[in-house]
mmCIF file of C-alpha atoms in Angstrom:
data_model
loop_
_atom_site.group_PDB
_atom_site.id
_atom_site.type_symbol
_atom_site.label_atom_id
_atom_site.label_comp_id
_atom_site.label_asym_id
_atom_site.label_seq_id
_atom_site.Cartn_x
_atom_site.Cartn_y
_atom_site.Cartn_z
ATOM 1 C CA MET A 1 -4.085 8.047 -68.571
ATOM 2 C CA ALA A 2 -2.013 8.902 -65.497
ATOM 3 C CA SER A 3 1.259 10.814 -66.392
ATOM 4 C CA SER A 4 3.187 8.707 -63.702
ATOM 5 C CA PRO A 5 2.932 5.276 -62.279
ATOM 6 C CA ASN A 6 3.356 6.677 -58.820
ATOM 7 C CA LEU A 7 0.603 8.001 -56.176
ATOM 8 C CA VAL A 8 0.377 11.992 -56.425
ATOM 9 C CA ASN A 9 -1.086 13.856 -53.557
ATOM 10 C CA ALA A 10 -4.134 16.249 -54.423
ATOM 11 C CA THR A 11 -3.250 19.819 -53.964
ATOM 12 C CA ALA A 12 -5.109 22.039 -51.509
ATOM 13 C CA PHE A 13 -6.738 23.884 -54.295
ATOM 14 C CA GLN A 14 -8.288 20.611 -55.722
ATOM 15 C CA ARG A 15 -9.510 19.569 -52.244
ATOM 16 C CA LEU A 16 -11.027 22.953 -51.673
ATOM 17 C CA ALA A 17 -12.641 23.375 -55.032
ATOM 18 C CA ALA A 18 -13.990 19.695 -54.899
ATOM 19 C CA LYS A 19 -15.811 20.296 -51.666
ATOM 20 C CA ALA A 20 -17.243 23.650 -53.039
ATOM 21 C CA LEU A 21 -18.742 21.484 -55.872
ATOM 22 C CA ASP A 22 -20.168 19.143 -53.499
ATOM 23 C CA ALA A 23 -21.911 21.605 -51.551
ATOM 24 C CA LEU A 24 -23.747 23.231 -54.524
ATOM 25 C CA PRO A 25 -26.293 20.774 -55.251
ATOM 26 C CA SER A 26 -27.246 20.956 -51.560
ATOM 27 C CA VAL A 27 -27.593 24.896 -51.606
ATOM 28 C CA ALA A 28 -29.437 24.659 -54.702
ATOM 29 C CA LEU A 29 -31.896 22.262 -53.421
ATOM 30 C CA VAL A 30 -32.820 24.158 -50.669
ATOM 31 C CA ILE A 31 -33.184 27.391 -52.772
ATOM 32 C CA ALA A 32 -35.317 25.892 -55.156
ATOM 33 C CA ALA A 33 -37.767 24.254 -52.795
ATOM 34 C CA SER A 34 -38.018 27.381 -50.841
ATOM 35 C CA LEU A 35 -38.731 29.475 -54.036
ATOM 36 C CA LEU A 36 -41.207 26.873 -55.223
ATOM 37 C CA PHE A 37 -43.199 26.974 -52.075
ATOM 38 C CA SER A 38 -43.001 30.634 -51.678
ATOM 39 C CA LEU A 39 -44.637 31.226 -54.691
ATOM 40 C CA ALA A 40 -47.890 29.862 -52.803
ATOM 41 C CA GLY A 41 -47.701 32.679 -50.473
ATOM 42 C CA GLY A 42 -47.919 32.874 -46.650
ATOM 43 C CA ASP A 43 -45.198 32.043 -43.841
ATOM 44 C CA ASP A 44 -46.389 28.349 -43.733
ATOM 45 C CA ALA A 45 -45.579 27.865 -47.479
ATOM 46 C CA ARG A 46 -42.200 29.527 -46.960
ATOM 47 C CA ALA A 47 -41.383 27.215 -44.075
ATOM 48 C CA LEU A 48 -42.636 24.145 -45.804
ATOM 49 C CA GLY A 49 -40.486 25.037 -48.565
ATOM 50 C CA TRP A 50 -37.239 25.289 -46.328
ATOM 51 C CA GLY A 51 -38.227 22.098 -44.676
ATOM 52 C CA THR A 52 -38.637 20.253 -47.960
ATOM 53 C CA GLY A 53 -35.418 21.745 -49.080
ATOM 54 C CA ALA A 54 -33.617 20.499 -46.349
ATOM 55 C CA VAL A 55 -34.925 16.995 -46.657
ATOM 56 C CA LEU A 56 -33.821 16.750 -50.043
ATOM 57 C CA ALA A 57 -30.301 18.203 -49.229
ATOM 58 C CA GLY A 58 -30.182 15.433 -46.445
ATOM 59 C CA GLY A 59 -30.987 12.671 -48.929
ATOM 60 C CA TYR A 60 -28.162 14.153 -51.383
ATOM 61 C CA ALA A 61 -25.868 14.266 -48.273
ATOM 62 C CA LEU A 62 -26.654 10.533 -47.580
ATOM 63 C CA TRP A 63 -26.306 9.301 -51.058
ATOM 64 C CA LEU A 64 -22.974 11.548 -51.270
ATOM 65 C CA TRP A 65 -21.859 9.887 -48.259
ATOM 66 C CA ILE A 66 -22.635 6.335 -49.384
ATOM 67 C CA TRP A 67 -20.970 6.923 -52.759
ATOM 68 C CA GLU A 68 -17.732 8.371 -51.564
ATOM 69 C CA ALA A 69 -17.124 5.653 -49.135
ATOM 70 C CA GLY A 70 -17.593 2.794 -51.476
ATOM 71 C CA THR A 71 -15.844 4.398 -54.564
ATOM 72 C CA GLY A 72 -13.895 7.585 -53.379
ATOM 73 C CA LYS A 73 -15.741 9.839 -55.746
ATOM 74 C CA THR A 74 -17.908 12.602 -55.543
ATOM 75 C CA PRO A 75 -19.159 15.293 -58.173
ATOM 76 C CA GLY A 76 -16.447 17.518 -57.080
ATOM 77 C CA ASN A 77 -13.902 14.806 -56.776
ATOM 78 C CA LEU A 78 -14.595 13.794 -60.595
ATOM 79 C CA ALA A 79 -14.680 17.046 -61.613
ATOM 80 C CA LEU A 80 -11.030 17.725 -60.293
ATOM 81 C CA GLY A 81 -9.621 14.322 -61.134
ATOM 82 C CA ILE A 82 -9.152 13.352 -57.374
ATOM 83 C CA ARG A 83 -10.362 10.288 -55.354
ATOM 84 C CA THR A 84 -10.809 9.766 -51.613
ATOM 85 C CA THR A 85 -8.942 6.776 -50.390
ATOM 86 C CA GLY A 86 -8.293 5.155 -46.951
ATOM 87 C CA LYS A 87 -4.603 4.396 -45.720
ATOM 88 C CA ASP A 88 -4.402 1.294 -47.741
ATOM 89 C CA GLY A 89 -5.352 3.058 -51.125
ATOM 90 C CA HIS A 90 -8.723 1.154 -51.193
ATOM 91 C CA ALA A 91 -12.096 2.524 -50.924
ATOM 92 C CA PRO A 92 -12.335 4.716 -47.685
ATOM 93 C CA GLY A 93 -15.255 3.099 -46.022
ATOM 94 C CA LEU A 94 -18.323 4.558 -44.353
ATOM 95 C CA VAL A 95 -16.977 5.350 -40.912
ATOM 96 C CA PRO A 96 -13.821 7.199 -42.006
ATOM 97 C CA VAL A 97 -15.830 9.276 -44.702
ATOM 98 C CA LEU A 98 -18.346 10.146 -41.749
ATOM 99 C CA LEU A 99 -15.971 10.746 -39.482
ATOM 100 C CA ARG A 100 -13.968 13.394 -42.000
ATOM 101 C CA ASN A 101 -17.271 15.053 -42.935
ATOM 102 C CA ALA A 102 -18.355 15.528 -39.575
ATOM 103 C CA ILE A 103 -15.000 17.138 -38.669
ATOM 104 C CA LEU A 104 -15.550 19.563 -41.398
ATOM 105 C CA GLY A 105 -19.293 20.185 -40.242
ATOM 106 C CA VAL A 106 -18.284 20.985 -36.712
ATOM 107 C CA SER A 107 -15.328 23.342 -38.006
ATOM 108 C CA GLY A 108 -18.023 25.679 -39.270
ATOM 109 C CA VAL A 109 -18.507 27.106 -35.884
ATOM 110 C CA VAL A 110 -15.315 28.779 -36.532
ATOM 111 C CA PRO A 111 -15.081 31.373 -39.113
ATOM 112 C CA ALA A 112 -13.391 29.952 -42.335
ATOM 113 C CA GLY A 113 -13.038 26.411 -40.059
ATOM 114 C CA PRO A 114 -13.786 24.277 -43.072
ATOM 115 C CA VAL A 115 -11.660 26.252 -45.393
ATOM 116 C CA ILE A 116 -8.692 25.989 -43.176
ATOM 117 C CA LEU A 117 -9.359 22.311 -42.641
ATOM 118 C CA LEU A 118 -9.369 21.649 -46.448
ATOM 119 C CA VAL A 119 -6.075 23.303 -47.000
ATOM 120 C CA SER A 120 -4.551 22.141 -43.817
ATOM 121 C CA ASN A 121 -2.464 19.642 -45.855
ATOM 122 C CA LEU A 122 -0.050 22.562 -46.842
ATOM 123 C CA TRP A 123 1.473 22.372 -43.345
ATOM 124 C CA ASP A 124 1.372 18.445 -43.440
ATOM 125 C CA LYS A 125 5.347 17.746 -43.080
ATOM 126 C CA ASN A 126 4.871 14.298 -45.124
ATOM 127 C CA HIS A 127 4.763 16.215 -48.399
ATOM 128 C CA GLN A 128 1.062 17.567 -47.958
ATOM 129 C CA ARG A 129 -0.230 14.220 -47.836
ATOM 130 C CA GLN A 130 -2.908 14.545 -45.254
ATOM 131 C CA GLY A 131 -5.121 17.632 -43.949
ATOM 132 C CA TRP A 132 -5.677 17.356 -40.085
ATOM 133 C CA HIS A 133 -9.307 16.111 -40.784
ATOM 134 C CA ASP A 134 -7.618 13.269 -42.986
ATOM 135 C CA LYS A 135 -5.218 12.656 -40.120
ATOM 136 C CA ALA A 136 -8.100 11.850 -37.803
ATOM 137 C CA ALA A 137 -10.169 9.766 -40.166
ATOM 138 C CA GLY A 138 -7.283 7.808 -41.676
ATOM 139 C CA THR A 139 -8.100 9.104 -45.248
ATOM 140 C CA LEU A 140 -5.961 10.237 -48.353
ATOM 141 C CA VAL A 141 -6.783 12.436 -51.129
ATOM 142 C CA VAL A 142 -5.139 11.502 -54.420
ATOM 143 C CA ASP A 143 -4.849 13.135 -58.104
ATOM 144 C CA VAL A 144 -5.635 10.348 -60.612
ATOM 145 C CA ARG A 145 -4.838 12.601 -63.549
ATOM 146 C CA ALA A 146 -1.171 13.117 -62.430
ATOM 147 C CA GLY A 147 -0.688 9.740 -61.186
ATOM 148 C CA ARG A 148 -1.940 6.476 -60.401
ATOM 149 C CA ASP A 149 -5.602 5.379 -59.127
ATOM 150 C CA PRO A 150 -4.987 3.105 -56.327
ATOM 151 C CA LEU A 151 -8.450 2.483 -56.463
ATOM 152 C CA LEU A 152 -8.228 0.430 -59.652
ATOM 153 C CA THR A 153 -4.743 -0.924 -59.423
ATOM 154 C CA GLY A 154 -4.810 -2.659 -55.924
ATOM 155 C CA GLY A 155 -3.898 -0.170 -53.392
ATOM 156 C CA ILE A 156 -1.143 1.858 -52.042
ATOM 157 C CA ARG A 157 1.643 -0.657 -53.048
ATOM 158 C CA SER A 158 0.380 -2.431 -56.672
ATOM 159 C CA ASP A 159 1.572 -2.745 -59.943
ATOM 160 C CA GLY A 160 -1.465 -1.481 -61.442
ATOM 161 C CA ALA A 161 -4.848 -3.011 -63.284
ATOM 162 C CA ALA A 162 -2.751 -3.695 -66.515
ATOM 163 C CA ASP A 163 -1.679 -7.178 -64.790
ATOM 164 C CA GLY A 164 -4.809 -7.773 -62.762
ATOM 165 C CA VAL A 165 -2.945 -8.076 -59.656
ATOM 166 C CA ARG A 166 -4.576 -7.412 -56.212
ATOM 167 C CA SER A 167 -2.868 -6.168 -53.321
ATOM 168 C CA ASP A 168 -3.449 -9.470 -51.410
ATOM 169 C CA GLY A 169 -1.585 -11.318 -54.596
ATOM 170 C CA ALA A 170 -4.614 -13.456 -55.084
ATOM 171 C CA ALA A 171 -4.391 -13.148 -58.850
ATOM 172 C CA GLY A 172 -1.799 -15.310 -60.731
ATOM 173 C CA GLY A 173 -1.237 -17.815 -58.069
ATOM 174 C CA GLY A 174 -1.480 -15.360 -54.980
ATOM 175 C CA ALA A 175 1.150 -14.136 -52.459
ATOM 176 C CA GLY A 176 4.060 -16.289 -51.881
ATOM 177 C CA ALA A 177 4.345 -17.703 -55.523
ATOM 178 C CA PRO A 178 7.924 -18.303 -56.362
ATOM 179 C CA THR A 179 9.511 -15.497 -58.265
ATOM 180 C CA GLY A 180 13.036 -16.498 -58.641
ATOM 181 C CA ALA A 181 14.150 -18.217 -61.590
ATOM 182 C CA ALA A 182 15.833 -21.213 -59.616
ATOM 183 C CA GLY A 183 12.860 -21.950 -57.740
ATOM 184 C CA ALA A 184 14.447 -21.615 -54.167
ATOM 185 C CA PHE A 185 15.572 -18.611 -52.079
ATOM 186 C CA PRO A 186 18.716 -18.632 -50.154
ATOM 187 C CA THR A 187 18.379 -18.824 -46.362
ATOM 188 C CA ALA A 188 21.120 -16.167 -45.838
ATOM 189 C CA PHE A 189 22.263 -13.327 -47.814
ATOM 190 C CA GLY A 190 25.733 -13.311 -49.237
ATOM 191 C CA ALA A 191 26.191 -17.074 -48.720
ATOM 192 C CA GLY A 192 27.384 -17.393 -52.393
ATOM 193 C CA PRO A 193 30.646 -16.833 -54.300
ATOM 194 C CA GLY A 194 31.244 -13.223 -54.562
ATOM 195 C CA GLY A 195 28.731 -12.311 -51.725
ATOM 196 C CA GLY A 196 25.904 -13.660 -53.473
ATOM 197 C CA PRO A 197 23.012 -15.808 -52.448
ATOM 198 C CA ALA A 198 23.865 -19.671 -52.509
ATOM 199 C CA ALA A 199 21.987 -21.907 -54.600
ATOM 200 C CA ALA A 200 20.356 -24.899 -53.090
ATOM 201 C CA VAL A 201 21.588 -28.515 -53.672
ATOM 202 C CA PRO A 202 19.847 -31.461 -53.492
ATOM 203 C CA PRO A 203 21.474 -34.341 -51.092
ATOM 204 C CA VAL A 204 22.730 -37.481 -52.507
ATOM 205 C CA THR A 205 20.680 -40.091 -51.544
ATOM 206 C CA ALA A 206 22.235 -43.432 -52.470
ATOM 207 C CA VAL A 207 25.112 -44.817 -54.773
ATOM 208 C CA PRO A 208 23.850 -47.826 -56.849
ATOM 209 C CA PRO A 209 25.651 -50.935 -56.091
ATOM 210 C CA VAL A 210 28.383 -52.198 -58.427
ATOM 211 C CA THR A 211 27.766 -56.145 -59.530
ATOM 212 C CA ALA A 212 31.150 -58.101 -59.105
ATOM 213 C CA VAL A 213 32.330 -60.363 -61.870
ATOM 214 C CA PRO A 214 33.569 -63.705 -60.437
ATOM 215 C CA PRO A 215 37.291 -63.979 -61.008
ATOM 216 C CA VAL A 216 38.964 -66.230 -63.527
ATOM 217 C CA THR A 217 40.906 -68.763 -61.661
ATOM 218 C CA ALA A 218 42.327 -70.628 -64.778
ATOM 219 C CA VAL A 219 43.508 -69.855 -68.200
ATOM 220 C CA PRO A 220 42.393 -72.197 -70.843
ATOM 221 C CA GLY A 221 45.112 -74.545 -72.409
ATOM 222 C CA PHE A 222 47.276 -74.271 -69.129
ATOM 223 C CA PRO A 223 47.201 -76.464 -66.284
ATOM 224 C CA ALA A 224 44.932 -75.157 -63.374
ATOM 225 C CA ALA A 225 47.877 -75.601 -61.084
ATOM 226 C CA GLY A 226 50.033 -73.112 -62.993
ATOM 227 C CA VAL A 227 47.552 -70.238 -62.176
ATOM 228 C CA PRO A 228 47.014 -69.301 -58.586
ATOM 229 C CA ALA A 229 43.431 -68.535 -57.726
ATOM 230 C CA ALA A 230 42.498 -65.078 -57.326
ATOM 231 C CA PRO A 231 42.547 -63.714 -53.973
ATOM 232 C CA SER A 232 39.443 -62.730 -52.084
ATOM 233 C CA GLY A 233 38.664 -58.836 -52.946
ATOM 234 C CA SER A 234 40.686 -58.616 -55.963
ATOM 235 C CA VAL A 235 39.980 -56.675 -59.206
ATOM 236 C CA PRO A 236 37.505 -58.752 -61.265
ATOM 237 C CA VAL A 237 38.990 -60.251 -64.437
ATOM 238 C CA TYR A 238 37.167 -60.477 -67.694
ATOM 239 C CA ALA A 239 37.358 -63.207 -70.331
ATOM 240 C CA PRO A 240 39.123 -61.834 -73.204
ATOM 241 C CA PRO A 241 37.001 -61.170 -76.386
ATOM 242 C CA PRO A 242 37.185 -63.115 -79.427
ATOM 243 C CA GLY A 243 39.905 -61.936 -82.266
ATOM 244 C CA SER A 244 42.068 -60.327 -79.331
ATOM 245 C CA VAL A 245 45.891 -61.260 -78.324
ATOM 246 C CA ALA A 246 44.697 -62.795 -75.175
ATOM 247 C CA GLN A 247 42.526 -65.023 -77.081
ATOM 248 C CA ALA A 248 45.145 -66.124 -79.484
ATOM 249 C CA ALA A 249 47.509 -66.903 -76.520
ATOM 250 C CA ALA A 250 44.722 -68.777 -74.886
ATOM 251 C CA SER A 251 44.507 -70.905 -78.081
ATOM 252 C CA LEU A 252 48.156 -72.100 -78.013
ATOM 253 C CA PRO A 253 48.784 -75.917 -77.188
ATOM 254 C CA PRO A 254 49.414 -76.767 -73.527
ATOM 255 C CA ALA A 255 52.840 -76.924 -71.974
ATOM 256 C CA SER A 256 54.869 -79.966 -72.113
ATOM 257 C CA PRO A 257 54.051 -82.780 -69.779
ATOM 258 C CA GLY A 258 56.274 -82.418 -66.539
ATOM 259 C CA PHE A 259 56.842 -78.798 -66.791
ATOM 260 C CA SER A 260 54.580 -76.246 -65.085
ATOM 261 C CA ALA A 261 54.208 -72.779 -65.755
ATOM 262 C CA GLY A 262 57.192 -70.661 -64.957
ATOM 263 C CA TRP A 263 59.864 -73.024 -65.945
ATOM 264 C CA GLN A 264 61.967 -73.088 -69.168
ATOM 265 C CA PRO A 265 61.967 -76.506 -71.364
ATOM 266 C CA ASN A 266 65.657 -76.947 -70.330
ATOM 267 C CA GLY A 267 64.577 -77.097 -66.495
ATOM 268 C CA THR A 268 65.695 -73.520 -65.767
ATOM 269 C CA PRO A 269 63.182 -71.175 -64.206
ATOM 270 C CA ASP A 270 61.645 -68.233 -66.045
ATOM 271 C CA PRO A 271 63.897 -65.133 -65.619
ATOM 272 C CA ALA A 272 62.642 -62.659 -62.792
ATOM 273 C CA PRO A 273 60.390 -59.832 -64.143
ATOM 274 C CA VAL A 274 62.263 -56.732 -64.519
ATOM 275 C CA PRO A 275 60.343 -54.089 -62.183
ATOM 276 C CA SER A 276 58.696 -51.298 -64.272
ATOM 277 C CA VAL A 277 60.365 -47.789 -63.629
ATOM 278 C CA PRO A 278 58.173 -44.845 -63.801
ATOM 279 C CA ALA A 279 58.959 -42.019 -66.404
ATOM 280 C CA PRO A 280 60.742 -39.064 -64.819
ATOM 281 C CA ALA A 281 58.365 -36.639 -64.212
ATOM 282 C CA HIS A 282 58.423 -33.391 -66.211
ATOM 283 C CA ALA A 283 59.332 -30.161 -65.054
ATOM 284 C CA ASP A 284 55.642 -28.788 -65.777
ATOM 285 C CA ASP A 285 54.174 -31.701 -64.058
ATOM 286 C CA GLU A 286 52.138 -30.859 -61.008
ATOM 287 C CA LEU A 287 51.940 -33.054 -57.927
ATOM 288 C CA GLU A 288 48.097 -32.921 -57.720
ATOM 289 C CA MET A 289 45.385 -32.896 -59.933
ATOM 290 C CA THR A 290 44.854 -30.060 -61.848
ATOM 291 C CA ARG A 291 41.975 -27.949 -60.342
ATOM 292 C CA VAL A 292 39.458 -25.928 -62.419
ATOM 293 C CA ALA A 293 39.900 -22.205 -61.802
ATOM 294 C CA SER A 294 36.705 -20.387 -60.508
ATOM 295 C CA ARG A 295 35.847 -17.229 -62.783
ATOM 296 C CA ARG A 296 33.118 -15.075 -61.653
ATOM 297 C CA SER A 297 30.958 -14.098 -64.493
ATOM 298 C CA SER A 298 30.227 -10.662 -65.194
ATOM 299 C CA ARG A 299 27.025 -9.593 -63.460
ATOM 300 C CA ALA A 300 25.323 -6.459 -64.095
ATOM 301 C CA VAL A 301 21.623 -5.476 -64.038
ATOM 302 C CA ARG A 302 19.811 -2.087 -65.222
ATOM 303 C CA LEU A 303 17.136 -0.429 -63.022
ATOM 304 C CA GLN A 304 14.859 1.735 -64.687
ATOM 305 C CA PHE A 305 13.068 3.704 -61.984
ATOM 306 C CA ASP A 306 9.500 4.965 -62.490
ATOM 307 C CA ASP A 307 10.639 8.846 -62.695
ATOM 308 C CA GLY A 308 12.683 7.869 -65.764
ATOM 309 C CA ALA A 309 15.977 7.527 -64.332
ATOM 310 C CA ALA A 310 18.144 4.447 -64.669
ATOM 311 C CA VAL A 311 21.368 2.953 -63.215
ATOM 312 C CA VAL A 312 23.319 -0.022 -63.470
ATOM 313 C CA VAL A 313 24.218 -2.331 -60.460
ATOM 314 C CA THR A 314 27.297 -4.396 -60.911
ATOM 315 C CA GLY A 315 27.671 -5.713 -57.483
ATOM 316 C CA THR A 316 25.933 -4.688 -54.131
ATOM 317 C CA ALA A 317 24.113 -1.480 -53.608
ATOM 318 C CA LEU A 318 21.785 0.037 -51.024
ATOM 319 C CA LEU A 319 18.758 2.015 -51.892
ATOM 320 C CA GLY A 320 16.960 4.703 -50.210
ATOM 321 C CA ARG A 321 16.448 8.629 -49.439
ATOM 322 C CA ASN A 322 19.911 8.436 -47.574
ATOM 323 C CA PRO A 323 21.507 5.053 -47.691
ATOM 324 C CA SER A 324 24.245 4.041 -45.672
ATOM 325 C CA PRO A 325 26.037 0.860 -44.792
ATOM 326 C CA LYS A 326 25.908 -0.753 -41.244
ATOM 327 C CA PRO A 327 29.075 -1.102 -39.225
ATOM 328 C CA GLN A 328 31.449 -3.716 -40.733
ATOM 329 C CA GLU A 329 29.230 -3.781 -43.795
ATOM 330 C CA THR A 330 30.490 -2.728 -47.350
ATOM 331 C CA ALA A 331 28.252 -1.878 -50.459
ATOM 332 C CA ASP A 332 29.628 -1.060 -54.112
ATOM 333 C CA GLN A 333 27.063 1.594 -54.704
ATOM 334 C CA LEU A 334 24.694 3.906 -52.881
ATOM 335 C CA LEU A 335 21.691 4.681 -54.501
ATOM 336 C CA ASP A 336 20.403 7.850 -53.154
ATOM 337 C CA PHE A 337 16.753 8.192 -54.146
ATOM 338 C CA ALA A 338 14.659 11.435 -53.723
ATOM 339 C CA ASP A 339 11.085 10.719 -52.408
ATOM 340 C CA MET A 340 9.148 13.990 -51.805
ATOM 341 C CA GLY A 341 6.404 11.651 -50.402
ATOM 342 C CA ARG A 342 8.728 10.378 -47.885
ATOM 343 C CA SER A 343 7.318 6.767 -48.663
ATOM 344 C CA VAL A 344 10.945 5.410 -49.074
ATOM 345 C CA SER A 345 13.041 4.770 -45.839
ATOM 346 C CA LYS A 346 16.404 6.211 -45.614
ATOM 347 C CA THR A 347 18.260 2.728 -46.170
ATOM 348 C CA HIS A 348 14.996 0.775 -48.034
ATOM 349 C CA LEU A 349 16.604 -2.005 -49.861
ATOM 350 C CA HIS A 350 19.840 -4.120 -50.078
ATOM 351 C CA LEU A 351 20.514 -5.304 -53.920
ATOM 352 C CA GLN A 352 22.707 -7.758 -55.274
ATOM 353 C CA ALA A 353 23.273 -7.951 -59.069
ATOM 354 C CA ASP A 354 22.945 -11.394 -60.305
ATOM 355 C CA SER A 355 23.101 -12.881 -64.030
ATOM 356 C CA ASN A 356 19.324 -13.610 -63.957
ATOM 357 C CA GLY A 357 18.385 -10.504 -62.493
ATOM 358 C CA VAL A 358 18.992 -8.735 -58.972
ATOM 359 C CA TRP A 359 18.298 -10.038 -55.459
ATOM 360 C CA VAL A 360 16.278 -7.725 -53.199
ATOM 361 C CA THR A 361 16.361 -7.612 -49.556
ATOM 362 C CA ASP A 362 13.961 -5.328 -47.495
ATOM 363 C CA ARG A 363 16.053 -3.527 -45.008
ATOM 364 C CA ASN A 364 13.083 -3.168 -42.145
ATOM 365 C CA SER A 365 11.648 -0.314 -44.111
ATOM 366 C CA THR A 366 8.556 1.433 -42.768
ATOM 367 C CA ASN A 367 6.442 0.936 -45.845
ATOM 368 C CA GLY A 368 7.470 -2.301 -47.190
ATOM 369 C CA SER A 369 8.549 -3.621 -50.485
ATOM 370 C CA ALA A 370 7.269 -6.266 -52.926
ATOM 371 C CA VAL A 371 8.485 -7.824 -56.222
ATOM 372 C CA VAL A 372 5.881 -8.648 -59.294
ATOM 373 C CA THR A 373 7.445 -10.738 -61.996
ATOM 374 C CA ALA A 374 6.516 -10.022 -65.624
ATOM 375 C CA GLN A 375 4.025 -13.010 -65.303
ATOM 376 C CA GLY A 376 1.965 -10.879 -62.724
ATOM 377 C CA LEU A 377 3.230 -13.005 -59.587
ATOM 378 C CA ARG A 378 3.345 -10.608 -56.611
ATOM 379 C CA GLU A 379 5.616 -11.359 -53.528
ATOM 380 C CA GLU A 380 5.649 -9.295 -50.630
ATOM 381 C CA LEU A 381 9.154 -9.148 -48.934
ATOM 382 C CA GLU A 382 9.785 -10.038 -45.814
ATOM 383 C CA PRO A 383 12.445 -8.069 -43.906
ATOM 384 C CA LEU A 384 16.203 -9.257 -44.471
ATOM 385 C CA ARG A 385 14.752 -12.430 -46.504
ATOM 386 C CA PRO A 386 16.288 -11.949 -50.011
ATOM 387 C CA VAL A 387 14.251 -12.598 -53.033
ATOM 388 C CA LEU A 388 15.247 -12.664 -56.746
ATOM 389 C CA ALA A 389 13.487 -10.103 -59.067
ATOM 390 C CA PRO A 390 13.971 -11.887 -62.312
ATOM 391 C CA THR A 391 14.802 -9.705 -65.486
ATOM 392 C CA GLY A 392 11.656 -7.935 -66.525
ATOM 393 C CA SER A 393 10.054 -7.644 -63.216
ATOM 394 C CA THR A 394 9.056 -4.804 -61.088
ATOM 395 C CA VAL A 395 10.246 -3.917 -57.589
ATOM 396 C CA PHE A 396 7.953 -1.850 -55.572
ATOM 397 C CA PHE A 397 9.532 0.067 -52.447
ATOM 398 C CA GLY A 398 6.991 2.349 -50.399
ATOM 399 C CA ASP A 399 5.197 4.426 -53.304
ATOM 400 C CA ARG A 400 7.972 4.074 -55.822
ATOM 401 C CA SER A 401 9.355 1.311 -58.203
ATOM 402 C CA PHE A 402 11.689 0.002 -60.706
ATOM 403 C CA THR A 403 11.904 -2.423 -63.320
ATOM 404 C CA VAL A 404 14.710 -4.913 -63.987
ATOM 405 C CA ALA A 405 16.224 -4.999 -67.319
ATOM 406 C CA PRO A 406 19.713 -6.380 -68.890
ATOM 407 C CA ALA A 407 22.615 -3.987 -68.451
#
């Protein structure tokens, strides 16, 4: 089992020793064939032995070429725990392996030429990632004992075979499956309260109609002329329920003949109604309706990196080899991440803590980023488009990664 989930470049010694072991069978076949035929005696037998050995060595070289192109394996690679891959971390293919080995063969015209090529990764500024022949062929050599085997875990940017995720995101729903708990992604970063992403709100399509109740134009027990008709557009009046005070008043005997509603029996009009006077306002009463004060919930998330380091993000943060904000941009934290392989850009990610995880935005990085949820759903990040990485998910940036956990 690899001791690190990252890719680890093979050392110059591993590359040189693996090629030496790969060459041993060819040399052994040629020597064995020549010795067998030389026992028969004569120059012709000796020449036939050398020819037979060369044919056998050529067959071995053909088998070795096809095997390495399809699996990244050779006898030497297996013995030293290394694999040959393409730039994407998949099987290198026939043409790159052929070109790589052809350059090694041509370098033999120079004394120690193959040895110099095999250790030329020592002079590679990109953390000894490629030798000169690897740069020409577009190949990599990785140590699968000290790090992750990209051939078995979906390539350069993948979360490993344990989740069954391919680099194209076909497993578990494929690329583009929603990763956010809310099921919708914001279109602009920092549109929500406190600088966070805004949640989508569905529009109101219609309001159900209110059925009007026909107004009551007369009260039972009183002359119809004494009660004016309800004006158009007035508030609906409902019939009094049984047993109520209004129902009891309605059951009283009708007024005396000759007197209409609004007059006393002695012929005098009813006294004018006393207008209601509003109660004096209390000193603590507000002139407007009380508003609910918005309180920002405590948001913090813990990032557990693949090298064992951990950091808590409580607001916004920039992550990279040497992160720095843009003009007129602020960030609560600057997370310097030392990446010897230089697969991480100077300012690789913008992070925004959220109660459900962390919003991740790729800042036009060179090697890209991806979010893989705990369920195995993978989404490649588009530059400057925030994606929610829920708690329990893994964020890959370049060849490195971190897991999102509660603070």
